[in-house]
Coordinates of N, CA and C in Angstrom, one line a residue:
E1 N 0.8 -1.2 0.0 CA 0.0 0.0 0.0 C 0.9 1.3 0.0
L2 N 2.0 1.2 0.8 CA 2.9 2.4 0.8 C 3.5 2.6 -0.5
K3 N 4.0 1.4 -1.2 CA 4.6 1.5 -2.5 C 3.6 2.1 -3.5
A4 N 2.4 1.7 -3.4 CA 1.4 2.2 -4.4 C 1.2 3.7 -4.2
D5 N 1.1 4.1 -2.9 CA 1.0 5.5 -2.6 C 2.1 6.4 -3.0
I6 N 3.3 5.9 -2.8 CA 4.6 6.6 -3.3 C 4.6 6.7 -4.8
R7 N 4.3 5.6 -5.5 CA 4.2 5.5 -6.9 C 3.2 6.6 -7.4
K8 N 2.0 6.6 -6.8 CA 1.0 7.6 -7.2 C 1.5 9.0 -7.1
H9 N 2.1 9.3 -6.0 CA 2.7 10.7 -5.7 C 3.8 11.0 -6.7
L10 N 4.6 10.1 -7.0 CA 5.7 10.3 -7.9 C 5.2 10.5 -9.3
E11 N 4.2 9.8 -9.7 CA 3.6 9.9 -11.0 C 2.9 11.3 -11.1
E12 N 2.2 11.7 -10.1 CA 1.5 13.0 -10.1 C 2.5 14.1 -10.2
D13 N 3.6 14.0 -9.4 CA 4.7 15.0 -9.4 C 5.3 15.1 -10.8
A14 N 5.5 14.0 -11.4 CA 6.1 13.9 -12.8 C 5.2 14.6 -13.8
E15 N 3.9 14.3 -13.6 CA 2.9 14.8 -14.6 C 2.8 16.4 -14.4
K16 N 2.8 16.8 -13.2 CA 2.8 18.3 -12.9 C 4.0 19.0 -13.5
K17 N 5.2 18.3 -13.3 CA 6.4 18.9 -13.8 C 6.4 19.0 -15.3
A18 N 5.9 17.9 -16.0 CA 5.8 17.9 -17.4 C 4.8 19.0 -17.9
D19 N 3.7 19.1 -17.2 CA 2.7 20.1 -17.6 C 3.3 21.5 -17.5
N20 N 4.0 21.7 -16.4 CA 4.6 23.1 -16.2 C 5.7 23.4 -17.2
E21 N 6.4 22.4 -17.6 CA 7.5 22.6 -18.7 C 6.8 22.9 -20.0
V22 N 5.7 22.2 -20.3 CA 5.0 22.4 -21.6 C 4.4 23.8 -21.5
E23 N 3.8 24.2 -20.4 CA 3.2 25.5 -20.3 C 4.3 26.6 -20.4
G24 N 5.4 26.4 -19.8 CA 6.5 27.3 -19.9 C 7.0 27.5 -21.3
A25 N 7.1 26.4 -22.0 CA 7.5 26.5 -23.4 C 6.5 27.2 -24.3
I26 N 5.2 27.0 -24.0 CA 4.1 27.7 -24.8 C 4.2 29.2 -24.5
L27 N 4.3 29.5 -23.2 CA 4.3 30.9 -22.8 C 5.6 31.6 -23.4
D28 N 6.7 30.9 -23.4 CA 7.9 31.5 -24.0 C 7.7 31.8 -25.5
A29 N 6.9 30.9 -26.1 CA 6.6 31.1 -27.6 C 5.7 32.3 -27.7
V30 N 4.8 32.5 -26.8 CA 3.9 33.7 -26.9 C 4.8 35.0 -26.7
I31 N 5.7 35.0 -25.8 CA 6.6 36.1 -25.6 C 7.4 36.4 -26.8
A32 N 7.9 35.3 -27.4 CA 8.7 35.5 -28.6 C 7.9 36.1 -29.8
K33 N 6.6 36.0 -29.8 CA 5.8 36.5 -30.9 C 5.4 38.0 -30.6
L34 N 5.6 38.4 -29.4 CA 5.2 39.8 -29.0 C 6.0 40.8 -29.9
E35 N 5.2 41.7 -30.4 CA 5.8 42.8 -31.2 C 5.5 44.1 -30.6
G36 N 6.3 45.1 -30.8 CA 6.0 46.5 -30.4 C 7.0 46.9 -29.3
E37 N 7.1 48.2 -29.1 CA 8.0 48.8 -28.1 C 7.3 48.8 -26.8
I38 N 8.1 48.4 -25.8 CA 7.6 48.4 -24.4 C 8.4 49.4 -23.7
P39 N 7.8 50.4 -23.0 CA 8.5 51.4 -22.3 C 9.4 50.8 -21.2
E40 N 10.6 51.3 -21.1 CA 11.6 50.7 -20.1 C 11.0 50.9 -18.7
V41 N 10.2 51.9 -18.5 CA 9.7 52.2 -17.1 C 8.8 51.0 -16.7
M42 N 8.2 50.3 -17.6 CA 7.4 49.1 -17.2 C 8.2 48.0 -16.6
F43 N 9.4 47.9 -17.2 CA 10.3 46.9 -16.7 C 10.9 47.3 -15.3
E44 N 11.2 48.6 -15.2 CA 11.7 49.1 -14.0 C 10.7 49.0 -12.9
N45 N 9.5 49.3 -13.2 CA 8.4 49.2 -12.2 C 8.3 47.8 -11.7
R46 N 8.3 46.8 -12.6 CA 8.2 45.4 -12.2 C 9.4 45.0 -11.3
V47 N 10.6 45.4 -11.7 CA 11.8 45.1 -10.9 C 11.6 45.7 -9.5
N48 N 11.1 46.9 -9.4 CA 10.9 47.5 -8.1 C 9.9 46.8 -7.3
E49 N 8.8 46.3 -7.9 CA 7.8 45.5 -7.3 C 8.4 44.2 -6.7
M50 N 9.3 43.6 -7.5 CA 9.9 42.3 -7.1 C 10.8 42.6 -5.9
V51 N 11.5 43.7 -5.9 CA 12.4 44.0 -4.8 C 11.6 44.2 -3.5
N52 N 10.4 44.9 -3.7 CA 9.5 45.1 -2.5 C 9.0 43.8 -2.0
E53 N 8.6 42.9 -3.0 CA 8.2 41.6 -2.6 C 9.2 40.8 -1.8
L54 N 10.5 40.9 -2.2 CA 11.6 40.3 -1.5 C 11.7 40.9 -0.1
G55 N 11.5 42.2 0.0 CA 11.6 42.8 1.3 C 10.5 42.3 2.2
Q56 N 9.3 42.1 1.7 CA 8.2 41.6 2.5 C 8.4 40.1 2.9
R57 N 9.0 39.3 2.0 CA 9.3 37.9 2.4 C 10.4 37.9 3.5
L58 N 11.4 38.8 3.3 CA 12.4 38.8 4.3 C 11.9 39.3 5.7
A59 N 10.9 40.2 5.7 CA 10.3 40.7 6.9 C 9.6 39.6 7.6
Q60 N 9.0 38.7 6.9 CA 8.3 37.6 7.5 C 9.2 36.6 8.2
Q61 N 10.5 36.7 7.7 CA 11.5 35.8 8.3 C 12.3 36.6 9.4
G62 N 11.9 37.8 9.7 CA 12.6 38.6 10.7 C 13.8 39.3 10.2
M63 N 13.9 39.5 8.9 CA 15.1 40.2 8.4 C 14.6 41.4 7.5
N64 N 15.4 42.3 7.2 CA 15.0 43.3 6.2 C 16.0 43.3 5.1
L65 N 15.7 44.1 4.1 CA 16.5 44.2 2.8 C 17.9 44.6 3.1
D66 N 18.1 45.6 4.0 CA 19.5 46.0 4.3 C 20.3 44.9 4.9
M67 N 19.7 44.1 5.8 CA 20.4 43.0 6.4 C 20.8 42.0 5.3
Y68 N 19.8 41.7 4.4 CA 20.0 40.8 3.3 C 21.2 41.2 2.5
M69 N 21.2 42.4 2.1 CA 22.3 42.9 1.2 C 23.6 42.9 1.9
Q70 N 23.6 43.1 3.2 CA 24.8 43.1 4.0 C 25.4 41.6 4.0
F71 N 24.5 40.7 4.3 CA 24.9 39.3 4.3 C 25.3 38.7 3.0
T72 N 24.7 39.2 1.9 CA 25.0 38.7 0.6 C 26.1 39.5 -0.1
G73 N 26.4 40.7 0.4 CA 27.4 41.5 -0.2 C 26.9 42.2 -1.5
M74 N 25.6 42.3 -1.6 CA 24.9 42.9 -2.7 C 24.6 44.4 -2.4
T75 N 24.4 45.1 -3.5 CA 23.9 46.5 -3.4 C 22.5 46.5 -3.9
I76 N 21.7 47.5 -3.7 CA 20.4 47.6 -4.3 C 20.4 47.4 -5.8
E77 N 21.4 48.0 -6.4 CA 21.5 47.9 -7.9 C 21.8 46.4 -8.3
S78 N 22.6 45.7 -7.6 CA 22.8 44.3 -7.9 C 21.6 43.4 -7.6
V79 N 20.9 43.8 -6.6 CA 19.6 43.0 -6.3 C 18.7 43.3 -7.5
K80 N 18.5 44.5 -7.9 CA 17.6 44.8 -9.0 C 18.1 44.1 -10.3
E81 N 19.4 44.1 -10.5 CA 19.9 43.4 -11.7 C 19.5 41.9 -11.7
T82 N 19.5 41.3 -10.6 CA 19.2 39.9 -10.5 C 17.7 39.6 -11.0
Y83 N 16.9 40.6 -10.8 CA 15.5 40.5 -11.2 C 15.1 41.0 -12.6
K84 N 16.1 41.7 -13.2 CA 15.8 42.3 -14.5 C 15.3 41.4 -15.6
E85 N 15.9 40.3 -15.8 CA 15.5 39.4 -16.9 C 14.1 38.8 -16.6
Q86 N 13.9 38.4 -15.4 CA 12.6 37.8 -15.0 C 11.5 38.9 -15.1
A87 N 11.8 40.1 -14.7 CA 10.8 41.2 -14.8 C 10.4 41.5 -16.2
E88 N 11.4 41.5 -17.1 CA 11.1 41.7 -18.5 C 10.2 40.6 -19.1
K89 N 10.5 39.4 -18.7 CA 9.7 38.3 -19.2 C 8.3 38.4 -18.7
Q90 N 8.2 38.7 -17.4 CA 6.8 38.8 -16.8 C 6.0 40.0 -17.5
V91 N 6.7 41.1 -17.7 CA 6.0 42.2 -18.3 C 5.5 41.9 -19.7
K92 N 6.4 41.3 -20.5 CA 6.1 40.9 -21.9 C 4.9 39.9 -21.9
L93 N 5.0 38.9 -21.0 CA 4.0 37.9 -21.0 C 2.6 38.5 -20.6
R94 N 2.7 39.4 -19.6 CA 1.4 40.0 -19.1 C 0.8 40.8 -20.2
L95 N 1.6 41.6 -20.9 CA 1.0 42.4 -22.0 C 0.5 41.5 -23.1
A96 N 1.2 40.4 -23.5 CA 0.7 39.5 -24.5 C -0.6 38.9 -24.1
L97 N -0.7 38.4 -22.9 CA -1.9 37.7 -22.4 C -3.1 38.7 -22.3
E98 N -2.8 39.9 -21.9 CA -3.9 40.9 -21.9 C -4.4 41.2 -23.3
K99 N -3.5 41.2 -24.2 CA -4.0 41.4 -25.6 C -4.8 40.2 -26.1
I100 N -4.3 39.0 -25.8 CA -5.0 37.8 -26.2 C -6.4 37.8 -25.6
A101 N -6.5 38.1 -24.3 CA -7.8 38.2 -23.6 C -8.7 39.2 -24.3
E102 N -8.1 40.3 -24.7 CA -8.9 41.3 -25.4 C -9.4 40.8 -26.8
L103 N -8.5 40.3 -27.5 CA -8.8 39.8 -28.9 C -9.8 38.6 -28.9
E104 N -9.7 37.8 -27.8 CA -10.6 36.7 -27.7 C -11.9 37.0 -27.0
G105 N -12.0 38.2 -26.6 CA -13.3 38.6 -25.9 C -13.5 37.9 -24.6
V106 N -12.4 37.7 -23.9 CA -12.5 37.0 -22.6 C -13.4 37.9 -21.6
E107 N -14.3 37.2 -21.0 CA -15.2 37.9 -20.0 C -15.0 37.2 -18.7
V108 N -14.9 38.0 -17.7 CA -14.7 37.5 -16.3 C -16.1 37.6 -15.6
T109 N -16.6 36.5 -15.2 CA -17.9 36.4 -14.5 C -17.8 36.6 -13.0
D110 N -18.9 36.8 -12.4 CA -18.9 36.9 -10.9 C -18.4 35.5 -10.3
E111 N -18.8 34.4 -11.0 CA -18.4 33.1 -10.6 C -16.9 32.9 -10.7
D112 N -16.3 33.5 -11.7 CA -14.9 33.4 -11.9 C -14.2 34.1 -10.7
I113 N -14.7 35.3 -10.3 CA -14.2 36.1 -9.2 C -14.3 35.3 -7.9
E114 N -15.5 34.7 -7.7 CA -15.7 33.9 -6.5 C -14.7 32.7 -6.4
N115 N -14.5 32.1 -7.6 CA -13.5 31.0 -7.6 C -12.1 31.5 -7.3
E116 N -11.8 32.7 -7.8 CA -10.4 33.3 -7.5 C -10.3 33.6 -6.0
F117 N -11.4 34.1 -5.4 CA -11.3 34.3 -3.9 C -11.1 33.0 -3.2
A118 N -11.8 32.0 -3.6 CA -11.6 30.7 -3.0 C -10.2 30.1 -3.2
T119 N -9.6 30.3 -4.4 CA -8.3 29.9 -4.6 C -7.3 30.6 -3.7
I120 N -7.4 31.9 -3.6 CA -6.5 32.7 -2.8 C -6.7 32.2 -1.3
A121 N -7.9 32.0 -0.9 CA -8.2 31.6 0.5 C -7.5 30.3 0.8
G122 N -7.6 29.4 -0.2 CA -7.0 28.1 0.0 C -5.5 28.2 0.0
M123 N -4.9 29.1 -0.8 CA -3.4 29.2 -0.8 C -2.9 29.7 0.6
Y124 N -3.7 30.6 1.2 CA -3.3 31.2 2.5 C -4.0 30.5 3.7
N125 N -4.8 29.6 3.4 CA -5.5 28.8 4.5 C -6.3 29.8 5.4
V126 N -7.0 30.7 4.8 CA -7.9 31.6 5.5 C -9.3 31.6 4.9
P127 N -10.3 32.0 5.6 CA -11.7 32.0 5.1 C -11.8 33.0 3.9
V128 N -12.7 32.7 3.0 CA -12.9 33.5 1.8 C -13.3 34.9 2.2
E129 N -14.1 35.1 3.3 CA -14.5 36.4 3.7 C -13.3 37.3 4.1
E130 N -12.3 36.6 4.7 CA -11.1 37.3 5.1 C -10.4 37.8 3.8
V131 N -10.3 37.0 2.8 CA -9.6 37.4 1.5 C -10.4 38.6 0.9
K132 N -11.7 38.6 1.0 CA -12.5 39.7 0.4 C -12.2 41.0 1.1
K133 N -11.7 41.0 2.3 CA -11.4 42.2 3.0 C -10.2 42.9 2.3
Y134 N -9.3 42.1 1.7 CA -8.1 42.6 1.2 C -8.0 42.8 -0.3
F135 N -8.9 42.2 -1.0 CA -9.0 42.2 -2.5 C -10.4 42.7 -3.0
R136 N -10.4 43.6 -3.9 CA -11.6 44.0 -4.5 C -11.8 43.2 -5.8
P137 N -13.1 42.8 -6.1 CA -13.3 42.0 -7.3 C -12.7 42.7 -8.6
E138 N -12.8 44.0 -8.7 CA -12.3 44.6 -9.9 C -10.7 44.5 -10.0
D139 N -10.1 44.4 -8.8 CA -8.6 44.2 -8.9 C -8.2 42.8 -9.3
L140 N -9.1 41.8 -9.1 CA -8.8 40.5 -9.5 C -9.1 40.2 -11.0
K141 N -10.0 41.0 -11.6 CA -10.5 40.7 -13.0 C -9.3 40.6 -14.0
P142 N -8.3 41.5 -14.0 CA -7.3 41.4 -14.9 C -6.5 40.1 -14.8
D143 N -6.3 39.7 -13.5 CA -5.5 38.4 -13.3 C -6.3 37.2 -13.8
V144 N -7.6 37.2 -13.5 CA -8.5 36.1 -14.0 C -8.5 36.1 -15.5
A145 N -8.6 37.3 -16.1 CA -8.7 37.3 -17.6 C -7.4 36.8 -18.2
T146 N -6.2 37.1 -17.6 CA -5.0 36.6 -18.2 C -4.9 35.1 -17.9
S147 N -5.4 34.6 -16.8 CA -5.4 33.2 -16.6 C -6.3 32.5 -17.6
K148 N -7.4 33.1 -18.0 CA -8.2 32.5 -19.0 C -7.5 32.5 -20.4
A149 N -6.7 33.6 -20.6 CA -6.0 33.7 -21.8 C -4.9 32.6 -21.9
V150 N -4.3 32.3 -20.8 CA -3.3 31.2 -20.8 C -4.0 29.9 -21.2
E151 N -5.2 29.7 -20.7 CA -5.9 28.4 -21.0 C -6.2 28.4 -22.5
I152 N -6.6 29.6 -23.1 CA -6.9 29.7 -24.5 C -5.6 29.3 -25.3
V153 N -4.5 29.9 -24.9 CA -3.3 29.6 -25.6 C -2.9 28.2 -25.5
K154 N -3.0 27.6 -24.3 CA -2.7 26.2 -24.2 C -3.5 25.3 -25.0
A155 N -4.8 25.6 -25.1 CA -5.8 24.8 -25.9 C -5.5 24.9 -27.4
A156 N -5.0 26.1 -27.8 CA -4.7 26.3 -29.2 C -3.3 25.8 -29.6
A157 N -2.5 25.6 -28.7 CA -1.0 25.2 -29.0 C -0.9 23.9 -29.7
V158 N 0.0 23.9 -30.7 CA 0.3 22.7 -31.4 C 1.7 22.3 -30.9
I159 N 1.8 21.2 -30.2 CA 3.1 20.8 -29.7 C 3.8 19.8 -30.7
K160 N 5.0 20.2 -31.0 CA 5.8 19.3 -32.0 C 6.8 18.5 -31.3

């Protein structure tokens, strides 16, 4: 019974990993097709958001960004540089998915928003009503729309 359970978990993990790799490759292809100029400030803003998120994670562990930089020997510029490539990819992907959602006429329903509240509540192990105190439905709509755009892209992808 233990062997069967371990096998099941290993198979599930392998399937999730494969799905994530395929999704990553599909989304990389979407980014590669993106055309147009993107203002540098959009990348800079995302890098700053990522640095702020790092600061928040560090604070949860009883540390701050200054202590982190002191321990790692990094400067704020070098911390930002580590996030630059990832930020550019995220901005490009977000813009591409927003355009896909627009072109495909993606609509976000109240049910979609409720499902997103439930997903967030599950991630943080808090009641849905608690999540609703911190997120407004209109703030979640763009994220839900881009998630739907990802599903559209995945469904339309031809994998070779």
